[in-house]
Short mmCIF file of C-alpha atoms in Angstrom, two decimals:
data_model
loop_
_atom_site.label_atom_id
_atom_site.label_comp_id
_atom_site.label_asym_id
_atom_site.label_seq_id
_atom_site.Cartn_x
_atom_site.Cartn_y
_atom_site.Cartn_z
CA MET S 1 -92.32 -35.02 30.49
CA ALA S 2 -91.76 -31.85 28.48
CA GLU S 3 -90.96 -29.92 31.67
CA GLU S 4 -88.31 -32.37 32.75
CA LYS S 5 -86.65 -32.18 29.37
CA SER S 6 -86.43 -28.37 29.37
CA GLN S 7 -85.08 -28.38 32.91
CA ALA S 8 -82.40 -30.82 31.84
CA SER S 9 -81.31 -28.69 28.86
CA SER S 10 -81.09 -25.45 30.83
CA SER S 11 -78.63 -26.96 33.28
CA LYS S 12 -76.86 -28.97 30.64
CA MET S 13 -73.22 -29.35 31.48
CA LEU S 14 -70.32 -29.64 29.12
CA THR S 15 -66.80 -30.80 29.76
CA LEU S 16 -63.85 -28.82 28.48
CA LYS S 17 -60.49 -30.57 28.36
CA ALA S 18 -57.41 -28.33 28.64
CA SER S 19 -54.12 -29.05 26.87
CA ASP S 20 -52.62 -30.62 29.99
CA GLY S 21 -55.61 -32.93 30.47
CA VAL S 22 -57.36 -30.96 33.20
CA LEU S 23 -61.15 -31.27 32.90
CA PHE S 24 -63.69 -28.53 33.58
CA GLU S 25 -67.41 -29.02 33.83
CA VAL S 26 -69.22 -25.85 32.79
CA GLU S 27 -72.80 -24.85 32.13
CA LEU S 28 -73.78 -24.57 28.51
CA ASN S 29 -74.45 -20.83 28.69
CA ILE S 30 -70.96 -20.21 30.07
CA ALA S 31 -69.37 -22.34 27.35
CA LYS S 32 -71.31 -20.47 24.69
CA GLU S 33 -69.49 -17.22 25.56
CA MET S 34 -66.49 -18.88 23.94
CA LYS S 35 -67.41 -18.55 20.28
CA THR S 36 -64.94 -21.25 19.30
CA VAL S 37 -66.71 -23.70 21.62
CA GLN S 38 -70.10 -22.56 20.33
CA ALA S 39 -68.96 -23.33 16.78
CA TYR S 40 -67.84 -26.78 17.94
CA ILE S 41 -71.25 -27.43 19.50
CA ASP S 42 -73.01 -26.22 16.38
CA ASP S 43 -71.01 -28.64 14.27
CA CYS S 44 -71.39 -31.72 16.45
CA GLU S 45 -74.58 -31.55 18.47
CA ASP S 46 -74.23 -34.37 20.95
CA ILE S 47 -70.70 -33.64 22.04
CA GLU S 48 -69.96 -33.85 25.75
CA THR S 49 -66.23 -33.31 26.01
CA ILE S 50 -64.62 -30.57 23.97
CA PRO S 51 -60.83 -30.53 23.61
CA ILE S 52 -59.12 -27.14 24.07
CA PRO S 53 -55.65 -28.02 22.77
CA ASN S 54 -54.03 -24.58 23.06
CA VAL S 55 -54.86 -23.66 26.60
CA LEU S 56 -53.38 -24.90 29.88
CA GLY S 57 -55.72 -25.89 32.70
CA LYS S 58 -54.43 -23.03 34.84
CA HIS S 59 -55.48 -20.46 32.23
CA LEU S 60 -58.73 -22.12 31.26
CA ALA S 61 -59.76 -21.93 34.92
CA ILE S 62 -59.12 -18.18 34.95
CA VAL S 63 -61.01 -17.69 31.68
CA ILE S 64 -64.05 -19.59 32.94
CA GLU S 65 -64.08 -17.58 36.16
CA TYR S 66 -63.89 -14.35 34.13
CA ILE S 67 -66.92 -15.31 32.08
CA LYS S 68 -68.90 -16.11 35.20
CA LYS S 69 -68.07 -12.93 37.03
CA THR S 70 -67.44 -10.28 34.42
CA ASN S 71 -68.77 -6.79 35.07
CA GLU S 72 -67.18 -3.34 35.20
CA GLU S 73 -65.85 -3.68 38.75
CA TYR S 74 -64.53 -7.18 38.24
CA ASP S 75 -62.78 -6.18 35.02
CA ALA S 76 -61.05 -3.25 36.66
CA GLU S 77 -59.53 -5.49 39.34
CA PHE S 78 -59.08 -8.60 37.21
CA GLU S 79 -55.89 -7.78 35.37
CA LYS S 80 -53.99 -6.62 38.45
CA GLN S 81 -53.47 -10.16 39.70
CA TRP S 82 -51.51 -11.48 36.74
CA ASN S 83 -47.94 -11.01 35.60
CA MET S 84 -47.09 -10.11 32.00
CA ASP S 85 -46.52 -13.72 30.89
CA ASP S 86 -49.88 -14.84 32.24
CA LEU S 87 -51.61 -11.83 30.69
CA GLN S 88 -50.22 -12.77 27.30
CA LEU S 89 -51.11 -16.45 27.66
CA LEU S 90 -54.60 -15.48 28.78
CA LEU S 91 -54.89 -13.20 25.76
CA LEU S 92 -53.85 -16.02 23.44
CA ALA S 93 -56.43 -18.24 25.14
CA ALA S 94 -59.16 -15.61 24.83
CA ASN S 95 -58.21 -15.11 21.20
CA TYR S 96 -58.36 -18.85 20.44
CA LEU S 97 -61.63 -19.28 22.33
CA ASN S 98 -62.94 -16.10 20.71
CA ILE S 99 -64.24 -14.28 23.80
CA SER S 100 -64.35 -10.64 22.72
CA GLY S 101 -64.95 -9.06 26.15
CA LEU S 102 -61.97 -10.81 27.69
CA GLN S 103 -59.75 -10.08 24.68
CA GLU S 104 -60.48 -6.39 24.97
CA CYS S 105 -59.92 -6.35 28.74
CA LEU S 106 -56.53 -8.05 28.33
CA CYS S 107 -55.39 -5.92 25.36
CA LYS S 108 -56.14 -2.78 27.36
CA ALA S 109 -54.29 -4.15 30.38
CA ILE S 110 -51.17 -5.10 28.43
CA ALA S 111 -51.19 -1.75 26.60
CA LYS S 112 -51.38 0.02 29.95
CA ARG S 113 -48.40 -1.94 31.26
CA ILE S 114 -46.16 -1.19 28.28
CA GLU S 115 -47.12 2.39 27.41
CA ASN S 116 -44.32 4.02 29.44
CA LYS S 117 -41.68 1.41 28.64
CA SER S 118 -38.83 1.44 26.13
CA PRO S 119 -38.74 -0.32 22.74
CA GLU S 120 -36.14 -2.71 24.21
CA TYR S 121 -38.58 -3.75 26.89
CA VAL S 122 -41.34 -4.29 24.34
CA ARG S 123 -39.03 -6.45 22.24
CA LYS S 124 -38.37 -8.65 25.28
CA VAL S 125 -42.02 -8.88 26.20
CA PHE S 126 -43.17 -9.81 22.72
CA ASN S 127 -40.05 -11.83 22.00
CA ILE S 128 -39.26 -10.07 18.73
CA GLU S 129 -36.08 -9.31 16.89
CA ASN S 130 -35.07 -5.79 16.06
CA ASP S 131 -35.07 -6.04 12.29
CA HIS S 132 -34.47 -2.35 11.66
CA SER S 133 -31.15 -1.47 10.11
CA PRO S 134 -29.01 0.72 12.43
CA GLU S 135 -29.61 3.68 10.08
CA GLU S 136 -33.34 3.09 10.02
CA GLU S 137 -33.52 2.83 13.79
CA ALA S 138 -31.44 5.98 14.29
CA LYS S 139 -33.71 7.82 11.88
CA LEU S 140 -36.83 6.71 13.74
CA ARG S 141 -35.42 7.59 17.13
CA LYS S 142 -34.55 11.03 15.87
CA GLU S 143 -37.89 11.61 14.21
CA TYR S 144 -39.79 10.55 17.32
CA LYS S 145 -37.38 11.95 19.89
CA TRP S 146 -40.24 13.76 21.61
CA ALA S 147 -41.98 10.44 22.25
CA PHE S 148 -39.01 9.16 24.25
CA GLU S 149 -39.30 11.82 26.93
CA GLY S 150 -40.08 10.17 30.25
CA VAL S 151 -39.48 6.54 29.37
CA ASP S 152 -39.34 4.11 32.32
CA LYS S 153 -35.93 2.62 32.99
CA ASP S 154 -36.00 -1.08 32.17
CA MET B 1 -43.19 -15.44 24.63
CA GLU B 2 -44.18 -14.72 21.09
CA VAL B 3 -47.39 -12.96 20.26
CA PRO B 4 -48.86 -13.11 16.75
CA HIS B 5 -48.86 -9.85 14.79
CA ASP B 6 -52.59 -9.47 14.73
CA ILE B 7 -52.71 -9.64 18.52
CA ALA B 8 -49.86 -7.13 18.83
CA PHE B 9 -51.90 -4.93 16.44
CA GLU B 10 -54.88 -5.11 18.83
CA ILE B 11 -52.75 -4.34 21.88
CA PHE B 12 -51.07 -1.38 20.21
CA SER B 13 -54.42 0.05 19.15
CA TRP B 14 -55.11 0.75 22.84
CA LEU B 15 -51.96 2.83 23.26
CA PRO B 16 -51.93 6.62 23.22
CA ALA B 17 -50.34 8.04 20.05
CA LYS B 18 -47.12 9.14 21.79
CA SER B 19 -46.38 5.56 22.89
CA ILE B 20 -47.16 4.25 19.39
CA CYS B 21 -44.66 6.71 17.90
CA LYS B 22 -42.04 5.59 20.41
CA PHE B 23 -42.57 1.92 19.57
CA ASN B 24 -42.03 2.50 15.86
CA SER B 25 -38.38 1.84 16.76
CA THR B 26 -39.19 -1.64 18.04
CA CYS B 27 -39.24 -3.52 14.76
CA GLU B 28 -40.26 -3.22 11.09
CA THR B 29 -43.71 -4.73 11.53
CA PHE B 30 -44.73 -2.52 14.45
CA SER B 31 -43.46 0.58 12.69
CA LYS B 32 -45.89 -0.09 9.86
CA PHE B 33 -48.98 -0.28 12.11
CA SER B 34 -49.47 3.48 12.34
CA GLN B 35 -49.46 3.80 8.57
CA GLU B 36 -52.43 1.51 8.15
CA THR B 37 -55.86 3.10 7.97
CA THR B 38 -57.51 0.20 9.85
CA PHE B 39 -55.05 0.70 12.70
CA LYS B 40 -55.60 4.45 12.89
CA THR B 41 -59.36 3.97 12.89
CA LYS B 42 -59.16 1.32 15.61
CA GLN B 43 -56.92 3.45 17.81
CA THR B 44 -59.18 6.45 17.32
CA ARG B 45 -62.25 4.44 18.23
CA ASN B 46 -60.59 2.88 21.28
CA LEU B 47 -59.42 6.21 22.63
CA LEU B 48 -62.92 7.68 22.23
CA ARG B 49 -63.84 5.51 25.18
CA LYS B 50 -60.94 6.59 27.34
CA ASP B 51 -60.28 9.79 29.24
CA ASP B 52 -58.53 12.83 27.84
CA THR B 53 -54.93 12.89 29.02
CA CYS B 54 -53.78 16.45 28.33
CA PHE B 55 -55.06 19.99 28.09
CA PHE B 56 -54.15 23.10 26.13
CA ILE B 57 -53.89 26.26 28.16
CA GLN B 58 -53.86 29.70 26.51
CA PRO B 59 -54.03 33.33 27.50
CA GLU B 60 -57.22 35.32 27.16
CA LYS B 61 -58.21 35.77 23.50
CA THR B 62 -57.47 39.46 23.10
CA ARG B 63 -54.15 39.11 24.87
CA GLN B 64 -53.21 36.12 22.71
CA LYS B 65 -53.21 38.30 19.59
CA PHE B 66 -50.18 40.12 20.93
CA GLU B 67 -48.65 37.49 23.16
CA LYS B 68 -48.96 34.40 21.03
CA ARG B 69 -48.81 31.36 23.21
CA VAL B 70 -50.25 27.84 23.31
CA GLU B 71 -49.16 25.47 26.06
CA LEU B 72 -49.97 21.76 26.35
CA HIS B 73 -49.69 19.88 29.64
CA SER B 74 -50.47 16.32 30.68
CA LEU B 75 -52.58 15.29 33.62
CA PRO B 76 -50.75 13.72 36.56
CA LYS B 77 -49.80 10.09 35.74
CA GLU B 78 -50.16 10.70 31.99
CA LYS B 79 -47.00 12.69 31.44
CA GLN B 80 -44.87 9.84 30.14
CA SER B 81 -47.32 8.45 27.67
CA SER B 82 -49.13 11.48 26.27
CA GLY B 83 -48.20 14.67 24.45
CA VAL B 84 -47.42 16.11 21.03
CA PRO B 85 -44.16 16.74 19.13
CA ASN B 86 -42.37 19.87 20.38
CA ASN B 87 -41.97 21.39 16.92
CA VAL B 88 -45.71 21.13 16.27
CA LEU B 89 -46.54 22.77 19.58
CA THR B 90 -44.08 25.57 18.81
CA PHE B 91 -45.66 26.08 15.40
CA LEU B 92 -49.13 26.30 16.93
CA SER B 93 -47.92 28.53 19.71
CA ASN B 94 -46.43 31.01 17.27
CA SER B 95 -49.36 31.24 14.93
CA VAL B 96 -52.75 30.10 16.19
CA SER B 97 -55.42 30.25 18.79
CA VAL B 98 -56.73 26.78 19.63
CA LEU B 99 -60.52 26.95 19.61
CA ALA B 100 -61.56 23.38 20.40
CA SER B 101 -60.36 19.79 20.44
CA CYS B 102 -62.12 16.46 20.18
CA ASN B 103 -60.80 12.87 19.93
CA GLY B 104 -57.36 14.05 18.84
CA LEU B 105 -58.46 16.67 16.31
CA VAL B 106 -57.66 20.31 17.09
CA LEU B 107 -59.62 23.25 15.63
CA CYS B 108 -57.35 26.26 15.15
CA ARG B 109 -57.69 29.86 14.05
CA THR B 110 -54.64 31.51 12.52
CA ILE B 111 -53.93 34.76 14.33
CA ASN B 112 -53.83 37.47 11.71
CA ASP B 113 -54.94 41.01 11.16
CA ASP B 114 -58.15 40.60 9.32
CA SER B 115 -59.84 37.48 8.04
CA LEU B 116 -61.06 34.32 9.68
CA ASP B 117 -58.70 31.50 8.77
CA LEU B 118 -59.64 28.13 10.24
CA PHE B 119 -58.19 24.67 10.03
CA ILE B 120 -58.50 21.27 11.68
CA CYS B 121 -55.28 19.47 12.49
CA ASN B 122 -53.87 16.38 14.15
CA PRO B 123 -50.60 17.36 15.88
CA ILE B 124 -49.40 13.75 16.04
CA THR B 125 -49.79 12.90 12.36
CA LYS B 126 -48.82 16.49 11.50
CA SER B 127 -51.70 16.75 9.09
CA ARG B 128 -54.16 19.57 8.69
CA SER B 129 -57.16 20.44 6.64
CA SER B 130 -58.30 23.97 5.85
CA ILE B 131 -61.88 24.93 6.48
CA PRO B 132 -63.15 27.21 3.74
CA ILE B 133 -65.05 30.27 4.98
CA PRO B 134 -67.84 31.45 2.70
CA GLU B 135 -68.12 35.21 2.14
CA SER B 136 -71.27 35.43 4.25
CA LEU B 137 -69.44 34.06 7.30
CA GLN B 138 -66.21 35.93 6.83
CA ILE B 139 -65.37 38.61 9.35
CA ASN B 140 -63.19 41.64 8.88
CA ASP B 141 -62.77 42.66 12.43
CA ASN B 142 -59.72 41.44 14.28
CA PHE B 143 -61.40 41.64 17.64
CA ALA B 144 -64.80 40.22 16.84
CA ASN B 145 -65.82 37.15 18.76
CA ILE B 146 -66.50 34.10 16.72
CA ASN B 147 -68.87 31.60 18.23
CA ILE B 148 -67.54 28.27 17.16
CA MET B 149 -67.59 24.66 18.37
CA LEU B 150 -66.26 21.31 17.26
CA ASP B 151 -67.93 17.93 17.54
CA CYS B 152 -66.42 14.65 16.36
CA SER B 153 -68.70 11.94 15.13
CA ARG B 154 -68.48 8.77 17.20
CA SER B 155 -69.93 6.60 14.49
CA ASN B 156 -68.17 7.96 11.43
CA LEU B 157 -64.54 8.50 12.34
CA ASP B 158 -63.82 10.29 9.08
CA ASP B 159 -66.28 13.05 9.87
CA TYR B 160 -66.41 16.02 12.22
CA SER B 161 -68.72 19.02 12.52
CA VAL B 162 -67.82 22.63 13.07
CA PHE B 163 -70.66 24.84 14.32
CA LEU B 164 -70.49 28.57 13.70
CA PHE B 165 -73.16 30.82 15.20
CA LYS B 166 -73.52 34.15 13.45
CA GLU B 167 -75.44 36.94 15.08
CA THR B 168 -78.33 38.53 13.22
CA ASN B 169 -81.00 41.03 14.29
CA PHE B 170 -78.45 43.46 15.66
CA LYS B 171 -81.04 46.09 16.40
CA GLU B 172 -83.01 43.89 18.77
CA TRP B 173 -82.17 43.49 22.42
CA SER B 174 -82.47 39.73 22.08
CA PRO B 175 -80.34 38.82 19.10
CA THR B 176 -80.81 35.55 17.29
CA TYR B 177 -78.07 33.49 15.72
CA ILE B 178 -77.93 31.57 12.49
CA CYS B 179 -76.31 28.19 13.00
CA ASN B 180 -73.96 27.18 10.20
CA VAL B 181 -72.52 23.68 10.25
CA TYR B 182 -69.45 22.50 8.36
CA HIS B 183 -69.24 18.76 7.78
CA GLY B 184 -65.62 17.73 7.45
CA GLU B 185 -66.14 14.67 5.30
CA GLU B 186 -68.40 16.42 2.83
CA GLY B 187 -66.37 19.60 2.93
CA ALA B 188 -69.45 21.81 2.84
CA TRP B 189 -71.36 24.29 5.00
CA LYS B 190 -75.07 23.90 5.70
CA THR B 191 -77.36 26.33 7.45
CA MET B 192 -79.86 25.10 10.05
CA ALA B 193 -83.43 26.10 9.32
CA ASN B 194 -84.25 27.41 12.78
CA ARG B 195 -82.28 30.15 14.43
CA PHE B 196 -80.88 30.00 17.94
CA SER B 197 -82.60 32.45 20.29
CA PRO B 198 -80.61 32.64 23.49
CA GLY B 199 -82.57 35.46 25.08
CA GLY B 200 -81.27 38.82 26.22
CA ARG B 201 -77.96 37.98 27.82
CA ASN B 202 -74.51 37.55 26.32
CA MET B 203 -73.81 33.87 25.96
CA LYS B 204 -70.55 32.09 26.63
CA PHE B 205 -70.27 30.31 23.31
CA ASP B 206 -66.70 29.23 23.92
CA MET B 207 -67.81 27.14 26.90
CA ALA B 208 -70.53 25.27 25.01
CA VAL B 209 -71.50 21.76 26.09
CA PHE B 210 -72.77 19.01 23.79
CA HIS B 211 -75.37 16.87 25.56
CA ASN B 212 -78.65 15.14 24.65
CA LYS B 213 -78.23 16.02 20.98
CA ALA B 214 -78.18 19.73 21.79
CA ILE B 215 -75.63 22.48 22.26
CA HIS B 216 -75.91 24.15 25.67
CA VAL B 217 -74.53 27.59 26.42
CA ILE B 218 -74.60 29.45 29.70
CA SER B 219 -75.19 33.18 29.83
CA ASP B 220 -73.00 35.67 31.58
CA SER B 221 -74.21 36.95 34.93
CA ALA B 222 -73.29 40.63 34.83
CA PHE B 223 -75.67 43.21 36.18
CA TYR B 224 -77.32 44.82 33.20
CA PHE B 225 -81.00 43.99 33.54
CA THR B 226 -83.56 45.15 36.05
CA LYS B 227 -85.30 42.67 38.30
CA SER B 228 -88.44 42.84 36.23
CA SER B 229 -86.68 41.51 33.13
CA ALA B 230 -87.10 37.89 32.16
CA PHE B 231 -83.34 37.75 31.75
CA TYR B 232 -82.33 39.28 35.07
CA ASP B 233 -81.13 35.91 36.32
CA PRO B 234 -78.49 34.06 34.34
CA TYR B 235 -79.59 30.87 32.62
CA ILE B 236 -78.62 28.11 30.20
CA MET B 237 -80.07 28.02 26.72
CA SER B 238 -79.95 24.84 24.69
CA TYR B 239 -80.13 24.56 20.91
CA ASN B 240 -81.49 21.26 19.68
CA LEU B 241 -79.42 20.05 16.76
CA GLU B 242 -82.23 18.00 15.27
CA ASN B 243 -85.10 20.46 15.23
CA GLY B 244 -83.37 23.77 16.01
CA THR B 245 -85.53 24.66 19.02
CA SER B 246 -84.11 26.88 21.74
CA THR B 247 -84.97 25.86 25.30
CA LEU B 248 -84.17 27.64 28.54
CA LEU B 249 -82.77 25.65 31.45
CA LYS B 250 -82.95 27.29 34.84
CA LEU B 251 -79.98 27.42 37.15
CA PRO B 252 -80.18 26.36 40.81
CA THR B 253 -81.51 29.08 43.13
CA GLU B 254 -78.35 29.15 45.20
CA ALA B 255 -76.28 29.68 42.05
CA ILE B 256 -78.31 32.71 41.03
CA LYS B 257 -77.91 34.36 44.43
CA ASP B 258 -75.02 36.83 44.57
CA CYS B 259 -74.01 36.11 41.03
CA HIS B 260 -74.05 39.55 39.48
CA ASN B 261 -70.72 40.67 40.82
CA MET B 262 -67.29 39.07 40.65
CA CYS B 263 -68.73 35.70 39.83
CA ASN B 264 -67.76 33.20 37.16
CA MET B 265 -70.13 30.37 36.28
CA ASN B 266 -69.59 27.75 33.62
CA ILE B 267 -71.09 24.45 32.54
CA PHE B 268 -69.28 21.26 31.59
CA ASN B 269 -70.04 17.64 30.74
CA TRP B 270 -70.42 15.53 33.86
CA GLY B 271 -69.81 11.78 34.07
CA LYS B 272 -68.14 9.47 31.60
CA VAL B 273 -69.15 9.65 27.96
CA THR B 274 -69.63 5.89 27.96
CA SER B 275 -71.97 6.00 30.94
CA SER B 276 -75.73 6.19 30.58
CA ASN B 277 -76.11 8.72 33.37
CA SER B 278 -73.83 11.38 31.99
CA SER B 279 -75.12 14.89 32.54
CA ILE B 280 -74.15 18.54 32.83
CA CYS B 281 -72.52 20.18 35.82
CA LEU B 282 -72.44 23.83 36.85
CA VAL B 283 -69.36 25.28 38.51
CA LYS B 284 -69.61 28.64 40.27
CA LEU B 285 -66.47 30.44 41.34
CA ARG B 286 -67.08 33.32 43.66
CA ASP B 287 -65.09 34.79 46.47
CA SER B 288 -62.36 32.16 46.21
CA GLY B 289 -64.77 29.32 46.59
CA PHE B 290 -66.08 26.68 44.20
CA ILE B 291 -69.61 25.34 44.29
CA ILE B 292 -70.58 22.52 41.96
CA TRP B 293 -74.06 21.30 41.03
CA ILE B 294 -75.09 18.34 38.89
CA LEU B 295 -78.18 18.43 36.68
CA LYS B 296 -80.21 15.51 37.96
CA ASP B 297 -83.32 15.80 35.86
CA TYR B 298 -83.03 17.40 32.45
CA LYS B 299 -86.71 17.98 31.77
CA SER B 300 -87.46 19.71 35.04
CA SER B 301 -84.12 21.56 35.34
CA SER B 302 -83.57 20.11 38.79
CA TRP B 303 -80.06 20.31 40.14
CA GLU B 304 -78.31 18.69 43.07
CA LYS B 305 -75.39 20.32 44.84
CA LEU B 306 -72.33 18.11 44.71
CA LEU B 307 -69.94 20.03 46.89
CA GLU B 308 -68.68 23.38 48.04
CA VAL B 309 -65.02 24.07 48.71
CA ARG B 310 -62.97 27.14 49.54
CA VAL B 311 -59.71 27.46 47.66
CA GLU B 312 -57.80 28.02 50.91
CA ALA B 313 -59.09 24.66 52.17
CA LEU B 314 -57.25 22.96 49.31
CA GLU B 315 -53.96 23.93 50.99
CA LEU B 316 -52.12 24.92 47.86
CA LYS B 317 -48.50 25.68 48.45
CA GLU B 318 -48.63 29.14 46.91
CA GLU B 319 -49.68 32.06 49.09
CA ASN B 320 -52.94 33.85 48.38
CA PRO B 321 -53.88 31.82 45.35
CA ASN B 322 -56.22 33.61 42.97
CA VAL B 323 -58.10 31.33 40.58
CA THR B 324 -57.94 32.65 37.02
CA GLY B 325 -59.61 29.86 35.08
CA PHE B 326 -61.09 26.42 35.52
CA THR B 327 -62.57 23.45 33.72
CA ILE B 328 -63.96 19.99 34.40
CA MET B 329 -62.11 17.27 32.50
CA ASN B 330 -63.29 13.74 31.86
CA GLY B 331 -66.54 14.43 33.60
CA ASP B 332 -65.06 14.18 37.09
CA LEU B 333 -61.85 16.18 37.49
CA LEU B 334 -61.65 19.85 38.38
CA VAL B 335 -58.64 21.51 36.75
CA PHE B 336 -57.98 25.12 37.64
CA ALA B 337 -55.27 27.74 37.22
CA THR B 338 -53.96 30.43 39.51
CA GLU B 339 -51.73 33.24 38.21
CA GLU B 340 -48.77 30.86 38.21
CA ASN B 341 -49.77 27.21 38.48
CA VAL B 342 -52.30 24.65 37.36
CA TYR B 343 -53.85 22.17 39.78
CA SER B 344 -56.22 19.25 39.57
CA CYS B 345 -58.74 18.25 42.16
CA GLY B 346 -60.51 14.88 42.11
CA LEU B 347 -64.24 15.13 42.66
CA ASP B 348 -65.21 11.52 43.15
CA ASN B 349 -64.92 11.55 46.91
CA GLU B 350 -66.11 14.65 48.76
CA LYS B 351 -64.50 13.64 52.03
CA SER B 352 -60.98 13.53 50.64
CA MET B 353 -60.53 15.60 47.53
CA LYS B 354 -57.17 14.80 46.06
CA VAL B 355 -55.39 17.97 44.98
CA GLU B 356 -52.32 17.71 42.75
CA GLU B 357 -50.08 20.37 41.32
CA ILE B 358 -49.82 19.81 37.58
CA CYS B 359 -47.48 22.47 36.25
CA GLN B 360 -46.56 26.11 36.07
CA HIS B 361 -47.88 28.25 33.26
CA ASN B 362 -47.31 31.58 31.59
CA CYS B 363 -50.76 32.34 30.33
CA GLY B 364 -51.64 35.16 32.66
CA SER B 365 -55.16 35.69 33.94
CA ASN B 366 -58.41 34.48 32.42
CA THR B 367 -56.73 31.35 31.17
CA ARG B 368 -58.62 29.09 28.78
CA PHE B 369 -58.52 25.31 29.02
CA ILE B 370 -59.17 22.85 26.20
CA ALA B 371 -58.91 19.09 26.85
CA TYR B 372 -56.90 16.92 24.44
CA SER B 373 -56.22 13.24 23.84
CA ASP B 374 -53.51 12.05 21.44
CA THR B 375 -55.02 9.88 18.73
CA LEU B 376 -54.25 9.11 15.10
CA ARG B 377 -57.63 10.40 13.90
CA SER B 378 -57.73 11.47 10.28
CA CYS B 379 -58.23 15.08 9.21
CA GLY B 380 -59.89 14.04 5.98
CA THR B 381 -58.90 13.08 2.47
CA ASN B 382 -57.73 16.54 1.44
CA ALA B 383 -55.39 16.90 4.39
CA GLU B 384 -51.92 18.32 3.86
CA THR B 385 -48.77 18.13 5.94
CA MET B 386 -48.22 20.86 8.47
CA PRO B 387 -45.21 23.06 7.77
CA CYS B 388 -43.21 22.26 10.89
#
């Protein structure tokens, strides 16, 4: 009897429900890599379906696959498949779900993609306003003129 | 799409310092990141785990006193995103000899006529911190060699250590050295209890390698001992930083053969710092050919030959290239200079070694390389702004 019970708990499955209603059945140890989910489980022990309101099914699928496969080689190839928008959405998902390894992998990847770009490009990517005054901006561009050598054309 | 500030903060902390400076123009919030201590610490820590992106190249030490020059070049693919402000490089070029660099900090010696004047600086933040030299360590001879190394703590990012080996026992054939250590955070010098005994040969202190909690130096290989001497063959001597013991590491037999004439051998870190199987490599340049060995077992001094390559086989575009200096960067990249140019040669695949021309240089023969990575690492609480 005791044996059966422990077998059942080791392959215990959980259901995660993405924001667009897509359901994912995952093993408990996979779900636990998401610290947000772990906290949810800790709070309500007998839960079976956990809502993930901020993450689309498409991205939750990618996150789950990452957790299953992550290692040095996988990480190196992982980020190459996604465009900038997806990288950012995945980062927001990893941030919400609190998966530190994936957060770091995505931060590094986005940094790599923007490092040679212009401030204009970065504003577009992060959807931010230029709130420098024209004088302030001119001053900064002059002070850091050396850093603008070799910027990619947008 | 919009990304919250704390996530942008994380992303930016993975950028090299040059890119961060460029993005100060993006918006108010981003321009404030690089002023925050938590950001600078994060960026410093993150870049500790990445490769160095640039290198300093300088003329031979004695020549540099008259022809002051410090050049900084980026590795292929890193040119756009790495570097230092031009005015800072000019300032350094006109006044110092760069002795060492680690995680964005640069150890410099002001070129002057008499005393030893050292400081640590960060060329990106334009800050520097003087290193006081006690009377006992001061030198009065313009041409004396100083045996000095820099190590940056990986755990305490506000600290760094400067090691200064001072020769004693001048009358003996096998001099010993007192190891003095300056701790940046504390701002004080300490002397290690046990002296370093590197045997009878002259040691290449400026090519020291930190590994396994010890400083390793290789000896020269000139012909000034007889075969019966224990020091006839060149060797590596390590100095354990915890207990001060000196231990000899033998070189591979093939390396010792034909090494007494026209031969240049140096040791470097091999493998990534983050990897558990990082080691030491030995590079021998003789007769326009490189041979590289990796130390496979530390305790038994057993080496394994990695590869052997003739310079002419690299098909450099210049005629009759003569190698004047070399280094291994990032534990896997051979960077070497000829009289005119600097090249890199990837060592991860013996079958197809990728050779790239990096730049031209004006540092003459016997060029010295020092790797650099642009970070926002702090020079300490008593740091002042550099006058440039």
